[in-house]
PDB file of C-alpha atoms in Angstrom:
ATOM      1  CA  ASN A   1     -88.055 162.943 -57.803  1.00  0.00           C
ATOM      2  CA  ALA A   2     -85.482 160.453 -58.994  1.00  0.00           C
ATOM      3  CA  GLY A   3     -82.349 161.765 -60.645  1.00  0.00           C
ATOM      4  CA  VAL A   4     -80.805 160.512 -63.851  1.00  0.00           C
ATOM      5  CA  MET A   5     -80.786 156.732 -63.673  1.00  0.00           C
ATOM      6  CA  GLN A   6     -78.136 154.701 -65.424  1.00  0.00           C
ATOM      7  CA  ASN A   7     -77.808 150.963 -65.570  1.00  0.00           C
ATOM      8  CA  PRO A   8     -76.022 148.793 -65.212  1.00  0.00           C
ATOM      9  CA  ARG A   9     -73.586 150.412 -62.790  1.00  0.00           C
ATOM     10  CA  HIS A  10     -70.851 148.002 -63.792  1.00  0.00           C
ATOM     11  CA  LEU A  11     -70.576 146.029 -67.002  1.00  0.00           C
ATOM     12  CA  VAL A  12     -67.912 143.526 -67.973  1.00  0.00           C
ATOM     13  CA  ARG A  13     -67.647 142.443 -71.576  1.00  0.00           C
ATOM     14  CA  ARG A  14     -65.181 140.266 -73.467  1.00  0.00           C
ATOM     15  CA  ARG A  15     -63.504 141.709 -76.525  1.00  0.00           C
ATOM     16  CA  GLY A  16     -65.819 141.442 -79.508  1.00  0.00           C
ATOM     17  CA  GLN A  17     -69.054 141.451 -77.505  1.00  0.00           C
ATOM     18  CA  GLU A  18     -71.688 144.162 -77.499  1.00  0.00           C
ATOM     19  CA  ALA A  19     -72.285 146.589 -74.645  1.00  0.00           C
ATOM     20  CA  ARG A  20     -75.632 148.293 -74.064  1.00  0.00           C
ATOM     21  CA  LEU A  21     -75.792 151.156 -71.614  1.00  0.00           C
ATOM     22  CA  ARG A  22     -79.118 152.598 -70.537  1.00  0.00           C
ATOM     23  CA  CYS A  23     -80.047 156.041 -69.305  1.00  0.00           C
ATOM     24  CA  SER A  24     -83.395 157.260 -67.984  1.00  0.00           C
ATOM     25  CA  PRO A  25     -83.457 161.066 -67.779  1.00  0.00           C
ATOM     26  CA  MET A  26     -84.987 163.021 -64.960  1.00  0.00           C
ATOM     27  CA  LYS A  27     -88.741 163.414 -65.107  1.00  0.00           C
ATOM     28  CA  GLY A  28     -89.658 166.191 -67.488  1.00  0.00           C
ATOM     29  CA  HIS A  29     -86.256 166.218 -69.197  1.00  0.00           C
ATOM     30  CA  SER A  30     -86.291 165.507 -72.914  1.00  0.00           C
ATOM     31  CA  HIS A  31     -82.636 166.293 -73.672  1.00  0.00           C
ATOM     32  CA  VAL A  32     -79.999 163.627 -73.069  1.00  0.00           C
ATOM     33  CA  TYR A  33     -76.217 163.813 -73.366  1.00  0.00           C
ATOM     34  CA  TRP A  34     -73.625 161.053 -73.182  1.00  0.00           C
ATOM     35  CA  TYR A  35     -70.062 161.618 -72.021  1.00  0.00           C
ATOM     36  CA  ARG A  36     -67.143 159.242 -71.649  1.00  0.00           C
ATOM     37  CA  GLN A  37     -64.511 159.450 -68.918  1.00  0.00           C
ATOM     38  CA  LEU A  38     -61.239 157.632 -69.427  1.00  0.00           C
ATOM     39  CA  PRO A  39     -59.080 156.922 -66.382  1.00  0.00           C
ATOM     40  CA  GLU A  40     -57.372 160.051 -65.046  1.00  0.00           C
ATOM     41  CA  GLU A  41     -59.125 162.249 -67.587  1.00  0.00           C
ATOM     42  CA  GLY A  42     -62.038 164.611 -67.718  1.00  0.00           C
ATOM     43  CA  LEU A  43     -65.310 163.837 -69.403  1.00  0.00           C
ATOM     44  CA  LYS A  44     -65.501 163.970 -73.184  1.00  0.00           C
ATOM     45  CA  PHE A  45     -68.726 164.793 -75.010  1.00  0.00           C
ATOM     46  CA  MET A  46     -70.051 161.995 -77.181  1.00  0.00           C
ATOM     47  CA  VAL A  47     -73.617 162.686 -78.297  1.00  0.00           C
ATOM     48  CA  TYR A  48     -76.678 164.851 -77.692  1.00  0.00           C
ATOM     49  CA  LEU A  49     -80.153 163.462 -78.286  1.00  0.00           C
ATOM     50  CA  GLN A  50     -83.722 164.570 -78.015  1.00  0.00           C
ATOM     51  CA  LYS A  51     -86.637 162.190 -78.221  1.00  0.00           C
ATOM     52  CA  GLU A  52     -86.264 160.237 -81.483  1.00  0.00           C
ATOM     53  CA  ASN A  53     -83.562 162.595 -82.769  1.00  0.00           C
ATOM     54  CA  ILE A  54     -79.791 162.708 -82.706  1.00  0.00           C
ATOM     55  CA  ILE A  55     -78.870 166.384 -82.527  1.00  0.00           C
ATOM     56  CA  ASP A  56     -75.080 166.242 -82.298  1.00  0.00           C
ATOM     57  CA  GLU A  57     -72.951 163.120 -82.497  1.00  0.00           C
ATOM     58  CA  SER A  58     -69.680 164.886 -83.189  1.00  0.00           C
ATOM     59  CA  GLY A  59     -67.954 163.189 -80.242  1.00  0.00           C
ATOM     60  CA  MET A  60     -68.951 159.652 -81.131  1.00  0.00           C
ATOM     61  CA  PRO A  61     -66.426 157.332 -82.759  1.00  0.00           C
ATOM     62  CA  LYS A  62     -67.563 156.756 -86.324  1.00  0.00           C
ATOM     63  CA  GLU A  63     -67.600 152.993 -86.039  1.00  0.00           C
ATOM     64  CA  ARG A  64     -69.059 150.569 -83.510  1.00  0.00           C
ATOM     65  CA  PHE A  65     -70.817 153.260 -81.443  1.00  0.00           C
ATOM     66  CA  SER A  66     -74.454 154.274 -81.756  1.00  0.00           C
ATOM     67  CA  ALA A  67     -77.026 156.007 -79.591  1.00  0.00           C
ATOM     68  CA  GLU A  68     -80.765 156.323 -79.564  1.00  0.00           C
ATOM     69  CA  PHE A  69     -83.473 157.960 -77.493  1.00  0.00           C
ATOM     70  CA  PRO A  70     -86.784 156.428 -78.486  1.00  0.00           C
ATOM     71  CA  LYS A  71     -90.205 157.938 -77.948  1.00  0.00           C
ATOM     72  CA  GLU A  72     -90.764 155.513 -75.103  1.00  0.00           C
ATOM     73  CA  GLY A  73     -88.102 154.145 -72.799  1.00  0.00           C
ATOM     74  CA  PRO A  74     -84.544 155.040 -71.897  1.00  0.00           C
ATOM     75  CA  SER A  75     -81.754 156.328 -74.050  1.00  0.00           C
ATOM     76  CA  ILE A  76     -79.369 153.560 -75.140  1.00  0.00           C
ATOM     77  CA  LEU A  77     -75.668 153.848 -75.914  1.00  0.00           C
ATOM     78  CA  ARG A  78     -74.582 150.790 -77.853  1.00  0.00           C
ATOM     79  CA  ILE A  79     -71.020 149.704 -78.441  1.00  0.00           C
ATOM     80  CA  GLN A  80     -70.513 146.829 -80.845  1.00  0.00           C
ATOM     81  CA  GLN A  81     -67.462 144.573 -80.923  1.00  0.00           C
ATOM     82  CA  VAL A  82     -65.927 146.163 -77.852  1.00  0.00           C
ATOM     83  CA  VAL A  83     -62.159 146.566 -77.546  1.00  0.00           C
ATOM     84  CA  ARG A  84     -59.985 147.154 -74.487  1.00  0.00           C
ATOM     85  CA  GLY A  85     -59.790 150.860 -75.275  1.00  0.00           C
ATOM     86  CA  ASP A  86     -63.543 151.165 -74.740  1.00  0.00           C
ATOM     87  CA  SER A  87     -63.031 150.527 -71.015  1.00  0.00           C
ATOM     88  CA  ALA A  88     -64.195 153.721 -69.346  1.00  0.00           C
ATOM     89  CA  ALA A  89     -66.954 155.286 -67.300  1.00  0.00           C
ATOM     90  CA  TYR A  90     -69.887 156.407 -69.404  1.00  0.00           C
ATOM     91  CA  PHE A  91     -72.041 159.153 -67.990  1.00  0.00           C
ATOM     92  CA  CYS A  92     -75.430 160.296 -69.088  1.00  0.00           C
ATOM     93  CA  ALA A  93     -76.862 163.706 -68.285  1.00  0.00           C
ATOM     94  CA  SER A  94     -80.232 165.289 -68.910  1.00  0.00           C
ATOM     95  CA  SER A  95     -81.748 168.743 -69.027  1.00  0.00           C
ATOM     96  CA  PRO A  96     -85.208 170.209 -69.563  1.00  0.00           C
ATOM     97  CA  ASP A  97     -84.146 172.242 -72.577  1.00  0.00           C
ATOM     98  CA  ARG A  98     -81.292 172.815 -74.978  1.00  0.00           C
ATOM     99  CA  VAL A  99     -79.832 175.911 -73.384  1.00  0.00           C
ATOM    100  CA  ASN A 100     -78.877 174.553 -70.035  1.00  0.00           C
ATOM    101  CA  TYR A 101     -76.965 175.934 -67.111  1.00  0.00           C
ATOM    102  CA  GLY A 102     -75.496 172.740 -65.778  1.00  0.00           C
ATOM    103  CA  TYR A 103     -76.518 169.229 -66.531  1.00  0.00           C
ATOM    104  CA  THR A 104     -77.611 166.667 -64.010  1.00  0.00           C
ATOM    105  CA  PHE A 105     -75.411 163.615 -64.426  1.00  0.00           C
ATOM    106  CA  GLY A 106     -76.216 160.055 -63.528  1.00  0.00           C
ATOM    107  CA  SER A 107     -73.842 157.866 -61.533  1.00  0.00           C
ATOM    108  CA  GLY A 108     -72.439 156.316 -64.668  1.00  0.00           C
ATOM    109  CA  THR A 109     -71.795 152.878 -66.085  1.00  0.00           C
ATOM    110  CA  ARG A 110     -68.293 151.559 -65.670  1.00  0.00           C
ATOM    111  CA  LEU A 111     -67.465 149.371 -68.622  1.00  0.00           C
ATOM    112  CA  THR A 112     -64.578 146.947 -68.378  1.00  0.00           C
ATOM    113  CA  VAL A 113     -63.492 145.036 -71.464  1.00  0.00           C
ATOM    114  CA  VAL A 114     -61.484 141.916 -70.739  1.00  0.00           C
TER     115      VAL A 114
ATOM    116  CA  GLN B   1     -56.665 168.297 -77.800  1.00  0.00           C
ATOM    117  CA  GLN B   2     -57.677 169.534 -74.375  1.00  0.00           C
ATOM    118  CA  GLN B   3     -59.682 172.718 -74.830  1.00  0.00           C
ATOM    119  CA  VAL B   4     -59.611 173.486 -71.133  1.00  0.00           C
ATOM    120  CA  LYS B   5     -56.331 173.065 -69.262  1.00  0.00           C
ATOM    121  CA  GLN B   6     -56.597 172.416 -65.542  1.00  0.00           C
ATOM    122  CA  SER B   7     -53.951 172.448 -62.820  1.00  0.00           C
ATOM    123  CA  PRO B   8     -52.745 171.097 -60.511  1.00  0.00           C
ATOM    124  CA  GLN B   9     -53.493 167.425 -61.102  1.00  0.00           C
ATOM    125  CA  SER B  10     -53.737 166.900 -57.348  1.00  0.00           C
ATOM    126  CA  LEU B  11     -53.335 168.843 -54.151  1.00  0.00           C
ATOM    127  CA  ILE B  12     -53.285 168.197 -50.444  1.00  0.00           C
ATOM    128  CA  VAL B  13     -54.487 170.802 -47.988  1.00  0.00           C
ATOM    129  CA  GLN B  14     -54.882 170.861 -44.244  1.00  0.00           C
ATOM    130  CA  LYS B  15     -58.313 171.203 -42.725  1.00  0.00           C
ATOM    131  CA  GLY B  16     -59.194 174.879 -42.600  1.00  0.00           C
ATOM    132  CA  GLY B  17     -56.835 175.771 -45.432  1.00  0.00           C
ATOM    133  CA  ILE B  18     -57.563 177.138 -48.894  1.00  0.00           C
ATOM    134  CA  SER B  19     -57.636 174.946 -52.000  1.00  0.00           C
ATOM    135  CA  ILE B  20     -57.009 176.697 -55.314  1.00  0.00           C
ATOM    136  CA  ILE B  21     -57.572 175.096 -58.707  1.00  0.00           C
ATOM    137  CA  ASN B  22     -56.781 176.897 -61.943  1.00  0.00           C
ATOM    138  CA  CYS B  23     -58.125 176.536 -65.463  1.00  0.00           C
ATOM    139  CA  ALA B  24     -57.254 178.181 -68.757  1.00  0.00           C
ATOM    140  CA  TYR B  25     -58.960 178.143 -72.134  1.00  0.00           C
ATOM    141  CA  GLU B  26     -58.405 179.407 -75.665  1.00  0.00           C
ATOM    142  CA  ASN B  27     -61.823 179.276 -77.298  1.00  0.00           C
ATOM    143  CA  THR B  28     -63.475 182.680 -76.934  1.00  0.00           C
ATOM    144  CA  ALA B  29     -66.819 181.131 -77.937  1.00  0.00           C
ATOM    145  CA  PHE B  30     -67.123 179.594 -74.483  1.00  0.00           C
ATOM    146  CA  ASP B  31     -69.975 181.372 -72.721  1.00  0.00           C
ATOM    147  CA  TYR B  32     -70.493 179.583 -69.425  1.00  0.00           C
ATOM    148  CA  PHE B  33     -68.025 178.073 -66.982  1.00  0.00           C
ATOM    149  CA  PRO B  34     -69.260 175.494 -64.459  1.00  0.00           C
ATOM    150  CA  TRP B  35     -67.300 173.569 -61.864  1.00  0.00           C
ATOM    151  CA  TYR B  36     -68.188 170.000 -60.995  1.00  0.00           C
ATOM    152  CA  GLN B  37     -67.395 167.939 -57.913  1.00  0.00           C
ATOM    153  CA  GLN B  38     -67.075 164.178 -58.248  1.00  0.00           C
ATOM    154  CA  PHE B  39     -66.808 161.601 -55.473  1.00  0.00           C
ATOM    155  CA  PRO B  40     -65.493 158.093 -56.206  1.00  0.00           C
ATOM    156  CA  GLY B  41     -68.085 155.937 -57.927  1.00  0.00           C
ATOM    157  CA  LYS B  42     -70.440 158.859 -58.498  1.00  0.00           C
ATOM    158  CA  GLY B  43     -71.290 161.148 -61.364  1.00  0.00           C
ATOM    159  CA  PRO B  44     -70.094 164.764 -61.435  1.00  0.00           C
ATOM    160  CA  ALA B  45     -72.343 167.177 -59.570  1.00  0.00           C
ATOM    161  CA  LEU B  46     -72.625 170.842 -60.449  1.00  0.00           C
ATOM    162  CA  LEU B  47     -70.955 172.896 -57.734  1.00  0.00           C
ATOM    163  CA  ILE B  48     -70.892 176.495 -58.906  1.00  0.00           C
ATOM    164  CA  ALA B  49     -70.787 178.304 -62.244  1.00  0.00           C
ATOM    165  CA  ILE B  50     -69.996 181.700 -63.716  1.00  0.00           C
ATOM    166  CA  ARG B  51     -70.621 183.650 -66.903  1.00  0.00           C
ATOM    167  CA  PRO B  52     -67.815 185.641 -68.551  1.00  0.00           C
ATOM    168  CA  ASP B  53     -69.384 189.028 -67.814  1.00  0.00           C
ATOM    169  CA  VAL B  54     -68.812 188.479 -64.083  1.00  0.00           C
ATOM    170  CA  SER B  55     -65.371 188.534 -62.437  1.00  0.00           C
ATOM    171  CA  GLU B  56     -66.228 186.680 -59.252  1.00  0.00           C
ATOM    172  CA  LYS B  57     -68.975 184.511 -57.848  1.00  0.00           C
ATOM    173  CA  LYS B  58     -69.213 183.188 -54.323  1.00  0.00           C
ATOM    174  CA  GLU B  59     -71.433 180.475 -52.899  1.00  0.00           C
ATOM    175  CA  GLY B  60     -70.698 179.573 -49.303  1.00  0.00           C
ATOM    176  CA  ARG B  61     -67.075 178.448 -49.057  1.00  0.00           C
ATOM    177  CA  PHE B  62     -66.666 178.172 -52.839  1.00  0.00           C
ATOM    178  CA  THR B  63     -65.578 181.123 -54.989  1.00  0.00           C
ATOM    179  CA  ILE B  64     -64.918 181.343 -58.713  1.00  0.00           C
ATOM    180  CA  SER B  65     -62.593 184.060 -59.966  1.00  0.00           C
ATOM    181  CA  PHE B  66     -62.771 184.825 -63.684  1.00  0.00           C
ATOM    182  CA  ASN B  67     -60.254 186.767 -65.776  1.00  0.00           C
ATOM    183  CA  LYS B  68     -61.698 187.190 -69.251  1.00  0.00           C
ATOM    184  CA  SER B  69     -58.694 188.970 -70.773  1.00  0.00           C
ATOM    185  CA  ALA B  70     -56.322 186.259 -69.580  1.00  0.00           C
ATOM    186  CA  LYS B  71     -58.822 183.502 -70.426  1.00  0.00           C
ATOM    187  CA  GLN B  72     -58.353 181.985 -67.011  1.00  0.00           C
ATOM    188  CA  PHE B  73     -60.638 181.067 -64.159  1.00  0.00           C
ATOM    189  CA  SER B  74     -60.107 179.456 -60.797  1.00  0.00           C
ATOM    190  CA  LEU B  75     -61.939 177.794 -57.948  1.00  0.00           C
ATOM    191  CA  HIS B  76     -61.126 178.654 -54.355  1.00  0.00           C
ATOM    192  CA  ILE B  77     -62.340 176.425 -51.549  1.00  0.00           C
ATOM    193  CA  MET B  78     -62.107 178.325 -48.294  1.00  0.00           C
ATOM    194  CA  ASP B  79     -61.908 176.634 -44.888  1.00  0.00           C
ATOM    195  CA  SER B  80     -61.429 173.256 -46.594  1.00  0.00           C
ATOM    196  CA  GLN B  81     -63.070 170.313 -44.820  1.00  0.00           C
ATOM    197  CA  PRO B  82     -62.409 166.551 -45.066  1.00  0.00           C
ATOM    198  CA  GLY B  83     -65.806 166.216 -46.766  1.00  0.00           C
ATOM    199  CA  ASP B  84     -64.474 168.387 -49.603  1.00  0.00           C
ATOM    200  CA  SER B  85     -62.047 165.619 -50.567  1.00  0.00           C
ATOM    201  CA  ALA B  86     -63.082 164.832 -54.125  1.00  0.00           C
ATOM    202  CA  THR B  87     -62.099 165.370 -57.734  1.00  0.00           C
ATOM    203  CA  TYR B  88     -62.973 168.782 -59.148  1.00  0.00           C
ATOM    204  CA  PHE B  89     -63.475 169.499 -62.832  1.00  0.00           C
ATOM    205  CA  CYS B  90     -63.675 172.850 -64.503  1.00  0.00           C
ATOM    206  CA  ALA B  91     -65.655 173.016 -67.720  1.00  0.00           C
ATOM    207  CA  ALA B  92     -66.633 175.444 -70.435  1.00  0.00           C
ATOM    208  CA  ARG B  93     -69.756 175.482 -72.572  1.00  0.00           C
ATOM    209  CA  THR B  94     -70.324 176.096 -76.268  1.00  0.00           C
ATOM    210  CA  HIS B  95     -73.356 175.678 -78.544  1.00  0.00           C
ATOM    211  CA  ASP B  96     -75.720 176.037 -75.590  1.00  0.00           C
ATOM    212  CA  TYR B  97     -75.187 172.483 -74.458  1.00  0.00           C
ATOM    213  CA  LYS B  98     -71.711 171.065 -75.116  1.00  0.00           C
ATOM    214  CA  LEU B  99     -69.256 171.037 -72.230  1.00  0.00           C
ATOM    215  CA  SER B 100     -65.478 170.738 -72.553  1.00  0.00           C
ATOM    216  CA  PHE B 101     -63.967 169.488 -69.318  1.00  0.00           C
ATOM    217  CA  GLY B 102     -60.567 169.938 -67.770  1.00  0.00           C
ATOM    218  CA  ALA B 103     -58.659 166.808 -66.755  1.00  0.00           C
ATOM    219  CA  GLY B 104     -59.597 167.164 -63.097  1.00  0.00           C
ATOM    220  CA  THR B 105     -57.906 167.936 -59.777  1.00  0.00           C
ATOM    221  CA  THR B 106     -57.977 165.481 -56.912  1.00  0.00           C
ATOM    222  CA  VAL B 107     -58.228 167.388 -53.645  1.00  0.00           C
ATOM    223  CA  THR B 108     -57.335 165.690 -50.371  1.00  0.00           C
ATOM    224  CA  VAL B 109     -58.126 167.528 -47.162  1.00  0.00           C
ATOM    225  CA  ARG B 110     -56.131 166.259 -44.179  1.00  0.00           C
ATOM    226  CA  ALA B 111     -57.826 166.449 -40.796  1.00  0.00           C
TER     227      ALA B 111
END
């Protein structure tokens, strides 16, 4: 039973390019959460999605960031026109239902903007 | 602002010693307090968790102590081993799903 799968593991983008981060939840999990970890900091909540629905995007920057979790396929976190400050580790987690007692996190995507 | 304050930022302990990490919070709506362990290049993994109606929870060498009136909780790692060297995050949950994390504590266990 594979865990939460994120790819790519490492992503390098030039300023102004787009970054697409993918997350496949654990089998049977329909709730996906994205968190961002800046260097030397804890994780910060970004967005919570269920299949085809964004439930809570209160932690997402209002511009350049978007997320989706389509009926088929992985969840995608998209960052347009990346800037140096977007360099961070982005973690995805999943759970089988909304009220969860501890997510399962993936290994993350480390985004570097040069 | 940081909703969960964690200290110390780092600590070094000898093999067999006790590691203690402290966290404090203000939001009384938090209803679940997990601790995560993270190794370099990996995602955080749930280690142990506690609910506010319990004052202590122990799992193997890991113990959470919870003081609801003081709004503080701590992780104790007994008989620390080199394999425990990692970054530890406390967290607190609201709205059933949203976690607020502390800034993390890097623990180094010297053999």
